[in-house]
Short mmCIF file of C-alpha atoms in Angstrom, two decimals:
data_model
loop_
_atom_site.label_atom_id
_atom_site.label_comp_id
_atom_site.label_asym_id
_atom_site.label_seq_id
_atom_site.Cartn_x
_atom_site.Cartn_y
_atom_site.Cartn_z
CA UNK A 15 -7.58 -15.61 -19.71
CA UNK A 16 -7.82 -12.35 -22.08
CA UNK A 17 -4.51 -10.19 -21.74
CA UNK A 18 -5.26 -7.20 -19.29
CA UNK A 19 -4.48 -3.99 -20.33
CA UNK A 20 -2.36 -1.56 -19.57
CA UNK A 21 -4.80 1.19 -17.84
CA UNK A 22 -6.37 -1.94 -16.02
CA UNK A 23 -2.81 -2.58 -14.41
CA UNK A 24 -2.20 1.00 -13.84
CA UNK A 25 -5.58 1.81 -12.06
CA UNK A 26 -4.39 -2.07 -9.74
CA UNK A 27 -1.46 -0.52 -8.97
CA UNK A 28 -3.02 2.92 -8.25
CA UNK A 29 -5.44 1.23 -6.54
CA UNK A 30 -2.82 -1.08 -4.42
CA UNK A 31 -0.94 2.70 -3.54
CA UNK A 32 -4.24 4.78 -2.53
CA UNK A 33 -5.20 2.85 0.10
CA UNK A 34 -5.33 3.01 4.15
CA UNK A 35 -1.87 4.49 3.57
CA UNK A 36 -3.34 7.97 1.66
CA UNK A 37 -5.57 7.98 5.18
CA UNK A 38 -2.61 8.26 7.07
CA UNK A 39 -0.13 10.08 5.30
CA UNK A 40 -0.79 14.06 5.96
CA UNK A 41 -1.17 13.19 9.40
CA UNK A 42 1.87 11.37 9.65
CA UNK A 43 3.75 13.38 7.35
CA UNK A 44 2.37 16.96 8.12
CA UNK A 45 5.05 17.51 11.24
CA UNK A 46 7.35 17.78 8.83
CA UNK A 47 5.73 20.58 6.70
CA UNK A 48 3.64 20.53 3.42
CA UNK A 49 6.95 21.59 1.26
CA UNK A 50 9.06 18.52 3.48
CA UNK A 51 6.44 16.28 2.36
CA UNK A 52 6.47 16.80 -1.34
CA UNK A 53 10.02 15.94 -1.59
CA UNK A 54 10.05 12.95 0.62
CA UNK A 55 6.84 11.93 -1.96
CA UNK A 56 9.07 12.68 -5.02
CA UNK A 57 12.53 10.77 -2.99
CA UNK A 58 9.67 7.54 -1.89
CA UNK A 59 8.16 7.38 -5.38
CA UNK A 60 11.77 7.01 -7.55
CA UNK A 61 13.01 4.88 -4.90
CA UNK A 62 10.14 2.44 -4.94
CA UNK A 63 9.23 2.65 -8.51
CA UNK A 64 12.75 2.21 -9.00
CA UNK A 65 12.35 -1.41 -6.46
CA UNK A 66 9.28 -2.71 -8.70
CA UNK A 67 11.17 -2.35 -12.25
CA UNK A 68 13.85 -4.39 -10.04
CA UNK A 69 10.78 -7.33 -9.76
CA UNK A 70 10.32 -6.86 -13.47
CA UNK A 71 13.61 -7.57 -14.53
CA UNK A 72 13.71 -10.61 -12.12
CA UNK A 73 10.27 -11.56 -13.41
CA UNK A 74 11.54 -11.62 -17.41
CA UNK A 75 14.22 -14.00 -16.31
CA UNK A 76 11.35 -16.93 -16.25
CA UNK A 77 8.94 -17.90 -18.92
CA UNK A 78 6.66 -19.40 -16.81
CA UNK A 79 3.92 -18.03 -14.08
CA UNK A 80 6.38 -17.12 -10.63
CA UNK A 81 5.69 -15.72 -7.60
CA UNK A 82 7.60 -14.59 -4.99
CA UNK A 83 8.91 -17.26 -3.03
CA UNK A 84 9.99 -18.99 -6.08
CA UNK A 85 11.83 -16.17 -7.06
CA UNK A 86 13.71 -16.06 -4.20
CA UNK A 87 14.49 -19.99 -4.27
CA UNK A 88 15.85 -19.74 -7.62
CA UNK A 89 17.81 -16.55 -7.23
CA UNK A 90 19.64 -16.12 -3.83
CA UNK A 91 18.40 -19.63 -2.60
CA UNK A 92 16.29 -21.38 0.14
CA UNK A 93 17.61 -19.44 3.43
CA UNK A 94 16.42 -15.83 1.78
CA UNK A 95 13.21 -17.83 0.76
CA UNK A 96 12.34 -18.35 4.70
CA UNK A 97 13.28 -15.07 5.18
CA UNK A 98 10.41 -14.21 2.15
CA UNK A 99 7.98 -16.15 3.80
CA UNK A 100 8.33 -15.20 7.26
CA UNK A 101 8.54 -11.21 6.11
CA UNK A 102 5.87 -11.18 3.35
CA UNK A 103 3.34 -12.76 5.93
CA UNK A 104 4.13 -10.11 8.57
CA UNK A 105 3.44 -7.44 5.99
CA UNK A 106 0.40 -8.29 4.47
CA UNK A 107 -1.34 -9.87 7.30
CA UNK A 108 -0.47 -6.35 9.09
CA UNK A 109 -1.37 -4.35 6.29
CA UNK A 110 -5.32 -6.29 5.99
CA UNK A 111 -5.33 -6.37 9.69
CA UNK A 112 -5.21 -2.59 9.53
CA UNK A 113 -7.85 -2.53 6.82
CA UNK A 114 -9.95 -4.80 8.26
CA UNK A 115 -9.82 -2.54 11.51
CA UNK A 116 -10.33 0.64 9.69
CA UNK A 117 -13.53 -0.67 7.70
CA UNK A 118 -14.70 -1.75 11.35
CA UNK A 119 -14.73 1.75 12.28
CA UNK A 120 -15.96 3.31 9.61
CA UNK A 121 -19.20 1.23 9.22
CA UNK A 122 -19.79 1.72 13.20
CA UNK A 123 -19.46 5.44 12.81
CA UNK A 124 -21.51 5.69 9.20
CA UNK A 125 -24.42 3.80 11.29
CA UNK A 126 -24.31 6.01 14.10
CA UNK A 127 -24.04 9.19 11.95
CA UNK A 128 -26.62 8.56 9.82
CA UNK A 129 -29.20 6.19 11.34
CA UNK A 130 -28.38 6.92 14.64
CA UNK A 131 -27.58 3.19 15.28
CA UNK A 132 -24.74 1.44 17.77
CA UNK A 133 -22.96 -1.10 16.53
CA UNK A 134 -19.67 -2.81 17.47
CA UNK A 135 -16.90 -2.44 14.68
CA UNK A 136 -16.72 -5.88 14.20
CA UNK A 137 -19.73 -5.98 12.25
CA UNK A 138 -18.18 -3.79 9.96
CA UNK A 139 -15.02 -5.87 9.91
CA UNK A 140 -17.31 -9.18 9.27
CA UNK A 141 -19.13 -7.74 6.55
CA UNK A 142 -15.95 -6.59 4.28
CA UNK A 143 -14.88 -10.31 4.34
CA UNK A 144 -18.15 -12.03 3.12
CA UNK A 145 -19.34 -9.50 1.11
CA UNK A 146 -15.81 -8.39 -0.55
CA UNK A 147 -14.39 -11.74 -0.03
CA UNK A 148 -15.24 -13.68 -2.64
CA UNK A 149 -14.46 -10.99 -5.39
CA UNK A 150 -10.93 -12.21 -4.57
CA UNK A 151 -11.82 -15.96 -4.39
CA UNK A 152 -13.41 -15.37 -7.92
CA UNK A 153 -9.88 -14.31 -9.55
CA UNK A 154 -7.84 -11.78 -11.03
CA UNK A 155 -10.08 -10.53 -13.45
CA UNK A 156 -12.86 -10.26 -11.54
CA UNK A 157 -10.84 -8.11 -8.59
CA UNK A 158 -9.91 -5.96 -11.87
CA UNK A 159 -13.04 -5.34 -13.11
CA UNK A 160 -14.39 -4.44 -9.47
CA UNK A 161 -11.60 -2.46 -8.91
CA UNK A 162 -11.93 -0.08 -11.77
CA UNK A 163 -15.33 0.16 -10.87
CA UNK A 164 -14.23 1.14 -7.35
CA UNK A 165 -11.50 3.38 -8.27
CA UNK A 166 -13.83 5.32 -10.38
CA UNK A 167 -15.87 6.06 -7.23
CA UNK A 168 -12.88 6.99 -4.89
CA UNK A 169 -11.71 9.36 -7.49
CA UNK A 170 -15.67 11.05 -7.77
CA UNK A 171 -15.43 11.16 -3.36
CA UNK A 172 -12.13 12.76 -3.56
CA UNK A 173 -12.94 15.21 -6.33
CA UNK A 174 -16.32 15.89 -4.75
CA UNK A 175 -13.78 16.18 -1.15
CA UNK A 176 -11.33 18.24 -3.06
CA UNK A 177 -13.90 20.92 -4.33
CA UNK A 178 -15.89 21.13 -1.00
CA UNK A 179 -12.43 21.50 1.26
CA UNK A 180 -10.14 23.59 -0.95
CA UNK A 181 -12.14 27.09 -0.32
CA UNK A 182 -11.03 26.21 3.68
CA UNK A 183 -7.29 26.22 2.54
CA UNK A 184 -5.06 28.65 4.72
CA UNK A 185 -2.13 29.55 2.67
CA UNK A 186 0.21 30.08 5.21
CA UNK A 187 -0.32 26.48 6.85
CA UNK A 188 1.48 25.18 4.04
CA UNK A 189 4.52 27.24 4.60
CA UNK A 190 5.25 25.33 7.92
CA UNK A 191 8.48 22.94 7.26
CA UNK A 192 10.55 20.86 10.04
CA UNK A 193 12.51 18.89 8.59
CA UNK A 194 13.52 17.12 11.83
CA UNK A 195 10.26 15.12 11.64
CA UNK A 196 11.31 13.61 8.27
CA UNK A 197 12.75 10.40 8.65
CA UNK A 198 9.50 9.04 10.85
CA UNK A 199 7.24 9.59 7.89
CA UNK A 200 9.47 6.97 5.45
CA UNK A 201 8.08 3.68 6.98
CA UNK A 202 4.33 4.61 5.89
CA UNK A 203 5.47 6.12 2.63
CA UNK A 204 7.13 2.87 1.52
CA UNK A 205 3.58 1.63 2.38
CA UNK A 206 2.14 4.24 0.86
CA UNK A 207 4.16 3.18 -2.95
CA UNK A 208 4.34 -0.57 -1.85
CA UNK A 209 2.44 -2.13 -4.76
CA UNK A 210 5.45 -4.88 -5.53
CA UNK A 211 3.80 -7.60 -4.37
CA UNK A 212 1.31 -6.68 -7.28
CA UNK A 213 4.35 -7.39 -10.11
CA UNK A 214 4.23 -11.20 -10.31
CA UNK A 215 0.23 -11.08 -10.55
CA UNK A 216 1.08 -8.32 -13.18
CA UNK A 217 3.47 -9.56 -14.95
CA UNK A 218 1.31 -13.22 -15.30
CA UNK A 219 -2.15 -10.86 -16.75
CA UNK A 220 0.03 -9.16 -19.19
CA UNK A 221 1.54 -12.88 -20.37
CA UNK A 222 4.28 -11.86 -20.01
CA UNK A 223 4.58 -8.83 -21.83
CA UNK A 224 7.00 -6.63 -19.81
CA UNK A 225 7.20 -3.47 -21.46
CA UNK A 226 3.23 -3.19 -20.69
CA UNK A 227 3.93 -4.37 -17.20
CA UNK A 228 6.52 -1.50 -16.98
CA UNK A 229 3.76 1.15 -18.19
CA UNK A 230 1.20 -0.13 -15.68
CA UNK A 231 4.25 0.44 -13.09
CA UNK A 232 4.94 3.89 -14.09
CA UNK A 233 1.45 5.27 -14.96
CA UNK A 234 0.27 3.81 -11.09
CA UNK A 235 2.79 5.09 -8.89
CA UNK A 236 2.27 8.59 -10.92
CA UNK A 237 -1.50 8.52 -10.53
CA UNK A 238 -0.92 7.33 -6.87
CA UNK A 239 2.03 10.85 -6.60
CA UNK A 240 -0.42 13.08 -8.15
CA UNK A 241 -3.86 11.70 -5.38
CA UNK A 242 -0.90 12.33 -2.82
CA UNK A 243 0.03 15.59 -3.45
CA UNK A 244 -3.29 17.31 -3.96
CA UNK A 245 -4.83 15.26 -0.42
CA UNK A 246 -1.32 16.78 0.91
CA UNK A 247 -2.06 20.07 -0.02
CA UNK A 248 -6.26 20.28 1.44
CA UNK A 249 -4.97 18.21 4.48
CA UNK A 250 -1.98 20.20 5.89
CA UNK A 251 -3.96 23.66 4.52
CA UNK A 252 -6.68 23.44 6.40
CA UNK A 253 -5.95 22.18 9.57
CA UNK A 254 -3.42 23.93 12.26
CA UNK A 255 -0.14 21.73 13.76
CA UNK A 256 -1.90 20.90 16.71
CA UNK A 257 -4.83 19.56 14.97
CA UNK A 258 -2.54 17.25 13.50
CA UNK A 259 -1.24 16.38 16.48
CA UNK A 260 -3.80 15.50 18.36
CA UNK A 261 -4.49 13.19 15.03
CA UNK A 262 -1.52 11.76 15.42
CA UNK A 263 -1.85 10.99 19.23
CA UNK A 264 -5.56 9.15 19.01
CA UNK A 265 -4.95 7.38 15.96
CA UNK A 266 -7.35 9.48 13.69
CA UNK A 267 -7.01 9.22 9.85
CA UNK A 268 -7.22 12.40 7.68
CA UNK A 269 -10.40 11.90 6.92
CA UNK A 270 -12.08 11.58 9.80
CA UNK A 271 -9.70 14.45 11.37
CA UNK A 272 -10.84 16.82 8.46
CA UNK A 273 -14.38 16.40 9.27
CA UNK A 274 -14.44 16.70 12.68
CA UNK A 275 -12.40 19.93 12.60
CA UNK A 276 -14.68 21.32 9.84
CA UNK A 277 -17.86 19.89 11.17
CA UNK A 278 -19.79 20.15 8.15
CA UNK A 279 -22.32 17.31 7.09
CA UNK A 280 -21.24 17.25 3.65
CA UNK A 281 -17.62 17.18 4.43
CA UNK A 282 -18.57 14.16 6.91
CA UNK A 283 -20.39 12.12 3.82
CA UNK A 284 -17.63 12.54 1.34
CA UNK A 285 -14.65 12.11 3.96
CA UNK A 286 -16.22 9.10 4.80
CA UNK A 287 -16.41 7.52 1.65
CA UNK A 288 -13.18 7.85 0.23
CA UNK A 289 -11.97 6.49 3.40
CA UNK A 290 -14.56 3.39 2.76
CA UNK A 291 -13.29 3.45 -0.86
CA UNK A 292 -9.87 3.68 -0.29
CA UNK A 293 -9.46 0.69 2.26
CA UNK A 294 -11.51 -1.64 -0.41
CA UNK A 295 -9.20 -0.93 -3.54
CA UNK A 296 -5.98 -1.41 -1.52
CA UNK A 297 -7.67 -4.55 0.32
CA UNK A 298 -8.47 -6.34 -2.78
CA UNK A 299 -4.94 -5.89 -3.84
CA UNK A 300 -3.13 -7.00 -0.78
CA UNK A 301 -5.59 -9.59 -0.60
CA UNK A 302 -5.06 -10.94 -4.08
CA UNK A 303 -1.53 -10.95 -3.78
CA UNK A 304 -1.20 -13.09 -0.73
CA UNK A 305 -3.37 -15.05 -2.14
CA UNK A 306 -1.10 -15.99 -5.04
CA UNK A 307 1.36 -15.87 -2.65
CA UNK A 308 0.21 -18.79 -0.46
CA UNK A 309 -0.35 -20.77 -3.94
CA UNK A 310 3.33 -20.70 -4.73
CA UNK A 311 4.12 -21.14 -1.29
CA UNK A 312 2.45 -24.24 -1.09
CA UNK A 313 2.40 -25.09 -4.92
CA UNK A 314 -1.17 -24.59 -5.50
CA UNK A 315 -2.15 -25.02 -9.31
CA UNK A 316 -3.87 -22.13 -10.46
CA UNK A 317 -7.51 -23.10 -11.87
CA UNK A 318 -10.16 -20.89 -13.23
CA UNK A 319 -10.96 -19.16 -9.16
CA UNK A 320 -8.60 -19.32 -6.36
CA UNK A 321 -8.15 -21.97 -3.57
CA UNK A 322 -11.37 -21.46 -1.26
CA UNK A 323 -8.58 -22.82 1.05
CA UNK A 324 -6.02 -20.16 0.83
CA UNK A 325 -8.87 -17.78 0.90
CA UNK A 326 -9.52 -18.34 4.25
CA UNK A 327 -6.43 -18.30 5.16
CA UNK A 328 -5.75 -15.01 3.83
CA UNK A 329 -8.97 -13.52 5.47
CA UNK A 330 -8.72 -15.68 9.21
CA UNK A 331 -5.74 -14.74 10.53
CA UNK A 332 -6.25 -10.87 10.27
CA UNK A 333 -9.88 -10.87 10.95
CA UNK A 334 -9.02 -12.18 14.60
CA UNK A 335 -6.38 -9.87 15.10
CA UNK A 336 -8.59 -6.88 14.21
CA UNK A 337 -11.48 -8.66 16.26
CA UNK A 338 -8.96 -8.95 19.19
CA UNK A 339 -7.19 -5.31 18.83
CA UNK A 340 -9.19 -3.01 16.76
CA UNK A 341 -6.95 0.03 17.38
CA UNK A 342 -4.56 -1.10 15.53
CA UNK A 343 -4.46 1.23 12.51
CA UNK A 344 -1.34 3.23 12.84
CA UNK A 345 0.59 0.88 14.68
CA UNK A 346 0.27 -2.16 11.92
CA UNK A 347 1.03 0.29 9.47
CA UNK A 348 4.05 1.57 10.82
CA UNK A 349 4.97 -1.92 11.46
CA UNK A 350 4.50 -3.29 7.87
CA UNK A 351 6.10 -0.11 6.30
CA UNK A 352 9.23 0.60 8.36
CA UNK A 353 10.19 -3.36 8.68
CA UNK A 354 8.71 -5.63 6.48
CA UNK A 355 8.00 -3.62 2.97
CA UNK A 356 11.73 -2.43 3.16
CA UNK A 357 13.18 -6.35 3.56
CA UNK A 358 10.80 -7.58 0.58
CA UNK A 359 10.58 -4.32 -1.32
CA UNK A 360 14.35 -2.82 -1.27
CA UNK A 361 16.54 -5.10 0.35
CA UNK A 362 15.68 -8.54 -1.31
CA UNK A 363 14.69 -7.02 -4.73
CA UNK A 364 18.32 -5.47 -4.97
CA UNK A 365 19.98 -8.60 -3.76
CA UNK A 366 18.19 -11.24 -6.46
CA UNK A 367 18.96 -8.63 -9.31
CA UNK A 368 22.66 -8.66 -8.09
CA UNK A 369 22.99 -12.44 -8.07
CA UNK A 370 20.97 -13.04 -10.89
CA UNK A 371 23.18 -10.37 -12.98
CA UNK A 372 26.35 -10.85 -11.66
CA UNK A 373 26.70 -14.48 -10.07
CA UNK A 374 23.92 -16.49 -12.41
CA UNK A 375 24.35 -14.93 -15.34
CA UNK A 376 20.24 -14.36 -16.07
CA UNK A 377 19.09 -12.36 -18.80
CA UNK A 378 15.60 -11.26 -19.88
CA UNK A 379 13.63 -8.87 -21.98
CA UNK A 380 14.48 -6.00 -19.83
CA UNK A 381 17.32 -4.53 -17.82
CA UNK A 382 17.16 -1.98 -14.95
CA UNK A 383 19.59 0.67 -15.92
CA UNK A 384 22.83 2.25 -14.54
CA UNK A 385 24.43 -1.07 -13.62
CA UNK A 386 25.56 -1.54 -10.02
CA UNK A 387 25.85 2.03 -9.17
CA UNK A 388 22.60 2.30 -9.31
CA UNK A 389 22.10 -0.94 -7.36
CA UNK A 390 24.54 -0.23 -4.70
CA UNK A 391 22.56 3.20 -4.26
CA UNK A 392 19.30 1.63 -3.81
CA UNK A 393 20.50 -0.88 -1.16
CA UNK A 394 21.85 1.54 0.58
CA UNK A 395 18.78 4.27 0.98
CA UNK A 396 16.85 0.95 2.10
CA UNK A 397 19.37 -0.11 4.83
CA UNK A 398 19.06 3.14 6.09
CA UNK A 399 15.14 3.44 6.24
CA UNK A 400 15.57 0.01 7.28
CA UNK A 401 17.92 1.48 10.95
CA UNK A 402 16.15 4.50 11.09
CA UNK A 403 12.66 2.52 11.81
CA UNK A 404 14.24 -0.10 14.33
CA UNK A 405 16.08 3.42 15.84
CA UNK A 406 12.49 4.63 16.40
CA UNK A 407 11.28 1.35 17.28
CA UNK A 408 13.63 1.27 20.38
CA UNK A 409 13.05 4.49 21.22
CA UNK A 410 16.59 6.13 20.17
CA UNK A 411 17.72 9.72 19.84
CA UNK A 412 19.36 9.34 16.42
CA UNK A 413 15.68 10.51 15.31
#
């Protein structure tokens, strides 16, 4: 296979970030205040880019192709390696679950909008996994080369979004702030920058070549900040604290809360695309990665397309979930973010870098900087996101 290049595995990590989770995140985030939510976007992006150079480093410490689960074994051993397994298929069966659910939706309501047709959302739901399906059963390369087609079309919607909205911005929504409502919004930011599962793929397209891996890292998560910001800004500017409320109570996305509030048709057409557009990218991704994920799992050899086997059970599972419980948007999200993502994306990443370094002796082509300060700091800021979700969870007052 031909060595990807670097903007390929930026726009796959981009494309991993802006996702369901760019849906969510004004609503979720906009109790808190447009100027509350910048900074917890700036705090979530160093923290988890910060995570995924952690997966690099691990990565460089073996020549050969490694996924997860075999990371784990050979780092911190075979009880953290259950802990992998029974973690990373929480997370990514909740996060395509939630896309799976979402697409639903969105083809029932495109139907009835514009042909004036009922139909149940799991027709929508069925058709993303045979006609998107076997773009992932084809390979990595293929999902790459659909996926910069794709990206290229989310980024014309949310331009096209971005002009048509931005004359509606009120000013002086954006100088609401209460900063009370901050911790709730970490769980679907982690989400929101949880491309790490992406790294091993990565790291195996590049062959190896770290340094490109790391650019791919850094130029994603920036392009994924950047989409953030700017959605932040037309989102929480245009409509009132209530709106977003009411969003936030019935499980509505920003899309479709933007159109409904602005009722225009145009708004409605574009809205709904990027929302279509957005849940594709990030569900080839997550898709992909479990995927690979299963292979190492159960020590698949990797042949020219993937294991039609391990296809379907990446797609199965979710699909009847989202059959069974369609409204399950937010609450899979939350889930996957606030429990899951942390475990494999702060707390585990920290601990194989620490026993790699410090009790194995491993060494590679690169080395996360700032030594166990800065190791000791990241553990801690996921421990805490970590109590602060299972706080929530159980309905405490800390939050």
């Amino acid at each position: 296979m031909k060595q990807g290049s670097v903007m390929g595995g930026a726009l796959l990590i981009a494309g991993s970030c802006i996702g369901a989770g760019m849906l969510a995140l004004p609503i979720v985030t906009g109790m808190a205040g447009f100027l509350c939510s910048t900074i917890l976007f700036f705090l979530t992006w160093g923290f988890m880019t910060s995570t995924a150079l952690l997966l690099v480093e691990t990565n460089g410490w073996f020549h050969e192709q490694i996924n997860f689960l075999s990371l784990l074994d050979r780092t911190i051993g075979k009880s953290f390696k259950a802990l992998g397994w029974i973690a990373y298929l929480f997370l990514f069966y909740a996060l395509l679950v939630a896309y799976i659910s979402g697409t639903g939706t969105l083809f029932a309501s495109f139907f009835c909008s514009f042909f004036n047709l009922q139909i149940p959302d799991w027709v929508g739901s069925v058709a993303l996994i045979v006609l998107f399906g076997w773009v992932v059963y084809l390979g990595t390369r293929s999902v790459d080369l659909c996926n910069r087609f794709l990206m290229l079309i989310k980024v014309i919607f949310f331009g096209l979004l971005v002009l048509l909205s931005i004359t509606y911005v009120d000013p002086q929504l954006l100088l609401y702030e209460n900063f009370m409502y901050a911790p709730k919004s970490f769980p679907l930011l982690v989400i929101a920058f949880g491309f790490h599962n992406m790294v091993p793929s990565l790291t195996n397209y590049m062959k190896g070549d770290l340094k490109r891996v790391r650019l791919s890292i850094v130029m994603g998560s920036l392009m994924a900040f950047a989409i953030y910001l700017i959605w932040g800004f037309i989102v929480l500017g245009i409509l009132p604290l209530d709106q977003i409320m009411e969003s936030l109570q019935t499980g509505k996305d920003s899309s479709q809360a933007l159109s409904l509030f602005l009722n225009l048709t145009q708004i409605k057409i574009w809205a709904g695309g990027l929302a279509f557009f957005a849940i594709l990218t990030s569900f080839f991704s997550q898709a992909l990665s479990l995927v690979h994920f299963l292979a190492d799992g159960f020590k698949v050899k990797h042949k020219k397309h993937e294991s039609l086997g391990l296809c379907l059970l990446t797609f199965c599972p979710p699909l009847l979930f989202a059959l069974c419980y369609p409204q399950l948007f937010f609450k899979a999200l939350n889930f996957a973010g606030g429990i899951c993502a942390v475990i494999l994306f702060g707390i585990l990443p920290v601990t194989m870098v620490w026993i790699g370094r410090y009790h194995k002796s491993m060494k590679g082509d690169y080395r996360f900087p700032f030594g166990k300060l800065s190791l000791v700091l990241i553990f801690t800021v996921a421990v805490s996101i970590l109590f602060l979700q299972i706080a929530d969870m159980l309905g405490s007052n800390i939050i």
